[in-house]
mmCIF file of N, CA and C in Angstrom:
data_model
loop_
_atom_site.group_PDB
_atom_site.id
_atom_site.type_symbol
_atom_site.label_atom_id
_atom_site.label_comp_id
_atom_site.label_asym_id
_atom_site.label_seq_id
_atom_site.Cartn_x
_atom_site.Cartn_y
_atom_site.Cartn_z
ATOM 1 N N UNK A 238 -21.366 7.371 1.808
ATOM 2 C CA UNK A 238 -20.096 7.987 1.490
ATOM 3 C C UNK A 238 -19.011 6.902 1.502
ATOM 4 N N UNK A 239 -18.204 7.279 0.183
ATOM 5 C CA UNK A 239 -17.081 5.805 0.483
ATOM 6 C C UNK A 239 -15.875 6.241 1.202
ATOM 7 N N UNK A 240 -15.626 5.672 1.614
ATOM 8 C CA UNK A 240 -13.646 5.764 2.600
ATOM 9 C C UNK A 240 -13.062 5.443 1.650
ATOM 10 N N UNK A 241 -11.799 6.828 1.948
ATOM 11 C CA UNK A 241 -11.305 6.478 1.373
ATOM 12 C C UNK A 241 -9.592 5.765 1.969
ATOM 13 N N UNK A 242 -8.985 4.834 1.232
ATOM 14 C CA UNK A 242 -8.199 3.599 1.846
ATOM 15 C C UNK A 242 -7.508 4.039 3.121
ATOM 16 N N UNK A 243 -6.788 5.561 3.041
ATOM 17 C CA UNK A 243 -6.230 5.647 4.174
ATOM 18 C C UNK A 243 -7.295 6.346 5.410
ATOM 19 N N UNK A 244 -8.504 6.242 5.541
ATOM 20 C CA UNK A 244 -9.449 6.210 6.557
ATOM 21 C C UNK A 244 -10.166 5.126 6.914
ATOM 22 N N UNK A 245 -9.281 4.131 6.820
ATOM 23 C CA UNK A 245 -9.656 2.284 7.220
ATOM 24 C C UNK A 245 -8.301 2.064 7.035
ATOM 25 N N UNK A 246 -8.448 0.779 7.432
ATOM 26 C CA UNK A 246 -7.269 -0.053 8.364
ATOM 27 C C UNK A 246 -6.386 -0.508 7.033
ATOM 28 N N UNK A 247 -5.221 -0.309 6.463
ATOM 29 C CA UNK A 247 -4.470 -0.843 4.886
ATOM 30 C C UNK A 247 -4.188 -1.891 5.394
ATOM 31 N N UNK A 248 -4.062 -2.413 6.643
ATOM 32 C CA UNK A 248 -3.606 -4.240 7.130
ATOM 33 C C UNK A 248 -3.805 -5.351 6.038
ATOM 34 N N UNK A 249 -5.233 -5.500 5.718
ATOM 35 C CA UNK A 249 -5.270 -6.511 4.727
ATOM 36 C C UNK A 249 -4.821 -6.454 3.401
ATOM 37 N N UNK A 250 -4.913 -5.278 3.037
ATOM 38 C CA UNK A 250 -4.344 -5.252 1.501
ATOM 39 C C UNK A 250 -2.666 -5.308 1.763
ATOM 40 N N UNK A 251 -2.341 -4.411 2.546
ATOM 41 C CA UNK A 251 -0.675 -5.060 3.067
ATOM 42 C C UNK A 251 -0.746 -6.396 2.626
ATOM 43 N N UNK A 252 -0.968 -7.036 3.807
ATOM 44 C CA UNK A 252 -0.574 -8.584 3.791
ATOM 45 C C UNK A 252 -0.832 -9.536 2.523
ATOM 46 N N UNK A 253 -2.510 -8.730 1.978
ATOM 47 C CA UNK A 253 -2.110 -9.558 0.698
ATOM 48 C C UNK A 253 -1.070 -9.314 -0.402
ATOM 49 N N UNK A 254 -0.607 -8.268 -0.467
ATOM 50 C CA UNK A 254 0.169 -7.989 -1.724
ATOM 51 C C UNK A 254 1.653 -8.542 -1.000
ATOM 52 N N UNK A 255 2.455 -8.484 0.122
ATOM 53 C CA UNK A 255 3.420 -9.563 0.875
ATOM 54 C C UNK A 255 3.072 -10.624 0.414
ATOM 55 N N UNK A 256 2.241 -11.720 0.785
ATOM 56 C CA UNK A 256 1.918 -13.035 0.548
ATOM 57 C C UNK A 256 1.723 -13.460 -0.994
ATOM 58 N N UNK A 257 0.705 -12.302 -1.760
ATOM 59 C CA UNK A 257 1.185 -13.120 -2.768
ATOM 60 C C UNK A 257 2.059 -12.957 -3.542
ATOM 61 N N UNK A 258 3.351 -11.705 -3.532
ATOM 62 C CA UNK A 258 4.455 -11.058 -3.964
ATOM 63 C C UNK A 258 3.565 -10.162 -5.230
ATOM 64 N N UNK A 259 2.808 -10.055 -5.606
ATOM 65 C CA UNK A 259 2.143 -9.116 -6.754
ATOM 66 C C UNK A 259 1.251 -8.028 -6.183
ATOM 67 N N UNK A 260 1.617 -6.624 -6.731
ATOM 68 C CA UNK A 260 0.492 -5.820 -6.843
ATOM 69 C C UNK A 260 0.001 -5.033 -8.228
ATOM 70 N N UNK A 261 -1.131 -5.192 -8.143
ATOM 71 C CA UNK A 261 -2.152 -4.156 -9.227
ATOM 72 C C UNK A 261 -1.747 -2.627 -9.783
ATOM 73 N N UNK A 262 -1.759 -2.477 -10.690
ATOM 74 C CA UNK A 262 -1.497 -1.134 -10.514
ATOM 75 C C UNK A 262 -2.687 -0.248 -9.840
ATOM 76 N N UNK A 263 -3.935 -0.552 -9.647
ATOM 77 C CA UNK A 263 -4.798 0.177 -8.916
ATOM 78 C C UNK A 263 -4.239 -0.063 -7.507
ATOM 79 N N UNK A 264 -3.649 -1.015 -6.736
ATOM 80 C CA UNK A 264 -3.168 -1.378 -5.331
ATOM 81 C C UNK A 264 -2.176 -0.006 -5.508
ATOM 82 N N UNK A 265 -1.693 0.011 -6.392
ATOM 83 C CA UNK A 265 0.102 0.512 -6.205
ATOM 84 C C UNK A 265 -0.731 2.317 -6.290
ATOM 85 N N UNK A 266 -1.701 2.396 -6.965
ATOM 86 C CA UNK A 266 -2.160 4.273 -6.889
ATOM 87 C C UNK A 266 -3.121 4.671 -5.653
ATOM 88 N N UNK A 267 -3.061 3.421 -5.075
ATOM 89 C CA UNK A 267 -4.313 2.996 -3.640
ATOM 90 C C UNK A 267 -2.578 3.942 -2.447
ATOM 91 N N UNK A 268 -2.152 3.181 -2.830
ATOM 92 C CA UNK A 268 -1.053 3.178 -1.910
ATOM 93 C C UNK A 268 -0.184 4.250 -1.984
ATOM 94 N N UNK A 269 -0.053 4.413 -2.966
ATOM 95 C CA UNK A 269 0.809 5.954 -3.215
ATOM 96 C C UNK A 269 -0.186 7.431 -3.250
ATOM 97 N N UNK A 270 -1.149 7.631 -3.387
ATOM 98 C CA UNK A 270 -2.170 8.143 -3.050
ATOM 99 C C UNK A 270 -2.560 8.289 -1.801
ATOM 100 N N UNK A 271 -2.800 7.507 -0.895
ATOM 101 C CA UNK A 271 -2.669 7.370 0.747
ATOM 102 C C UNK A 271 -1.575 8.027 1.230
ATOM 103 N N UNK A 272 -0.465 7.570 0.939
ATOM 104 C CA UNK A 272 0.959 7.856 1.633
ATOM 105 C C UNK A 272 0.991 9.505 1.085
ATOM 106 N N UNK A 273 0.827 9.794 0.113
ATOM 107 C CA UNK A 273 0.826 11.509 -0.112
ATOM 108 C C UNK A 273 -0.330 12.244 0.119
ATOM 109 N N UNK A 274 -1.520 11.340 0.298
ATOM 110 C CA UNK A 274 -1.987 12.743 0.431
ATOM 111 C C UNK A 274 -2.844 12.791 2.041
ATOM 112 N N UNK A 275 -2.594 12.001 2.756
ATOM 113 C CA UNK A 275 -3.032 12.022 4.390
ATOM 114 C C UNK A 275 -1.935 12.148 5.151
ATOM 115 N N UNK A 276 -2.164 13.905 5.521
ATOM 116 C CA UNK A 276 -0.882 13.596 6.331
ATOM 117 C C UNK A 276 -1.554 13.472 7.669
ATOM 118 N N UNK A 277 -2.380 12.786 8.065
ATOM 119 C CA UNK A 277 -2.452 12.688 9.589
ATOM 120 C C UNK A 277 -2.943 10.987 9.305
ATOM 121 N N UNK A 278 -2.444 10.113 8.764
ATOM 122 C CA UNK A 278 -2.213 8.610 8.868
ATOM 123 C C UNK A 278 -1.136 8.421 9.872
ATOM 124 N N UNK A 279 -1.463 7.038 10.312
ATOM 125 C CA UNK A 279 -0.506 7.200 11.529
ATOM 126 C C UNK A 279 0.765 6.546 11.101
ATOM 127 N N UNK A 280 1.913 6.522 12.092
ATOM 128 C CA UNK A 280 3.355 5.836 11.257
ATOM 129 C C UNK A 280 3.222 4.515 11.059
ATOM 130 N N UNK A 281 2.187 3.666 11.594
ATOM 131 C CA UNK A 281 2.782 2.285 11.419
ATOM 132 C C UNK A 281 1.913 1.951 10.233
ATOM 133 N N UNK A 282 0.749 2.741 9.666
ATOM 134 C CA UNK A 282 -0.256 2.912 8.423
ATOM 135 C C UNK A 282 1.358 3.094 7.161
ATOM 136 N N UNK A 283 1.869 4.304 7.179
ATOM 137 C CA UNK A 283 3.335 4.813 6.775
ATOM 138 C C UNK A 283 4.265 4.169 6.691
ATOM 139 N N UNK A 284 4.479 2.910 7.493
ATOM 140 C CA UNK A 284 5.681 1.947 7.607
ATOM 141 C C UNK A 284 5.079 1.020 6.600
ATOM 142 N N UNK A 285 3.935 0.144 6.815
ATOM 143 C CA UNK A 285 3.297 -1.217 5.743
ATOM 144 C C UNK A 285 3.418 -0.435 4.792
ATOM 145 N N UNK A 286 2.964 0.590 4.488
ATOM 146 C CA UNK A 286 3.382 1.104 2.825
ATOM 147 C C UNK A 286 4.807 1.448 2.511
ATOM 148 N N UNK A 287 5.311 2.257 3.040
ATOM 149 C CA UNK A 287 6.714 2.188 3.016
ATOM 150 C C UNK A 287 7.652 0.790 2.335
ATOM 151 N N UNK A 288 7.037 -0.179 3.269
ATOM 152 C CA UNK A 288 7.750 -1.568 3.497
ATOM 153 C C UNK A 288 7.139 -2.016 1.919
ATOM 154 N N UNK A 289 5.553 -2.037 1.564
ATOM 155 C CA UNK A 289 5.669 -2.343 -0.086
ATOM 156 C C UNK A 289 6.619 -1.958 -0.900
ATOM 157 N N UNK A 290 6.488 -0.794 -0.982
ATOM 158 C CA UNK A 290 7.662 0.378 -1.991
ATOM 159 C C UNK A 290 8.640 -0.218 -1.738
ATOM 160 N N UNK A 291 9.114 -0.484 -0.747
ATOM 161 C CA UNK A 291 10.584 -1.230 -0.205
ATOM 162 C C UNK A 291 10.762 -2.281 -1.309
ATOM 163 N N UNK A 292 9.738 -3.491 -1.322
ATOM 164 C CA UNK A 292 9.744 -4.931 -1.398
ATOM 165 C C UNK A 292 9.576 -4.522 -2.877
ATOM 166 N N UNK A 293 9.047 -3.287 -3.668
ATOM 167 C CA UNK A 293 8.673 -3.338 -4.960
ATOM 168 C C UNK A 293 10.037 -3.017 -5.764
ATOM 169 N N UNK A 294 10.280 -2.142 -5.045
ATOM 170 C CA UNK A 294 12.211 -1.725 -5.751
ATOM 171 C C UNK A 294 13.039 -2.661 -5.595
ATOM 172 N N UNK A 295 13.361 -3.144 -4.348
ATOM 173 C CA UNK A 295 13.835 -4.878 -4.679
ATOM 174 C C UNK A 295 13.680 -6.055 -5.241
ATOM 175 N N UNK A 296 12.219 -5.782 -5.983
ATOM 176 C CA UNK A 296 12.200 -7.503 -6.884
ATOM 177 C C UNK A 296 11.240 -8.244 -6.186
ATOM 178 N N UNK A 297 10.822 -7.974 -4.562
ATOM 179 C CA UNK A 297 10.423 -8.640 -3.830
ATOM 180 C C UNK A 297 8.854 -8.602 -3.904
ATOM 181 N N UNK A 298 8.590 -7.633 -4.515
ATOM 182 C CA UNK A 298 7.075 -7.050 -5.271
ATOM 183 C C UNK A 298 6.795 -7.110 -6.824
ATOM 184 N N UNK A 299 6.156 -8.059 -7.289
ATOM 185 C CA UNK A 299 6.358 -7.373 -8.583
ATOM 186 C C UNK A 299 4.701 -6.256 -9.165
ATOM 187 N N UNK A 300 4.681 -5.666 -9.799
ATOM 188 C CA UNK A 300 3.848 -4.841 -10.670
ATOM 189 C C UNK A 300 3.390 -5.766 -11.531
ATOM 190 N N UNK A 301 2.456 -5.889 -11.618
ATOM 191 C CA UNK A 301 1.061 -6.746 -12.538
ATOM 192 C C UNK A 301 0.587 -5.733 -13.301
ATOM 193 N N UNK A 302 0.464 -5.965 -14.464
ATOM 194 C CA UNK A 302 -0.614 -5.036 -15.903
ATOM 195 C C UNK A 302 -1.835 -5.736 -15.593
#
């Protein structure tokens, strides 16, 4: 059975999409997908995504085709 992202740890994909300032659009439906539809993820799972969305509306993220 596969997990799905928000029933494992989002830490690494966080940090990579911070470090290298780009995300995928599969990262970005990974992530917005998680954040809506688990509501028993915990807040600091809720904050690293949050904090993308943050960094993506500011410029500080960009969206890759």
């Amino acid at each position: 059975m596969t997990q799905k992202l928000w029933q494992r740890d989002i830490t690494p994909l966080v940090e990579q999409i911070l470090c290298t300032g780009q995300m995928s659009q599969t990262q970005h439906f990974q992530l917005a997908s998680a954040l809506l539809s688990n509501q028993q993820m915990n807040e600091a799972d809720r904050r690293q995504i949050n904090r993308v969305f943050d960094y993506l509306c500011t410029g500080r993220v960009k969206l890759i085709r």
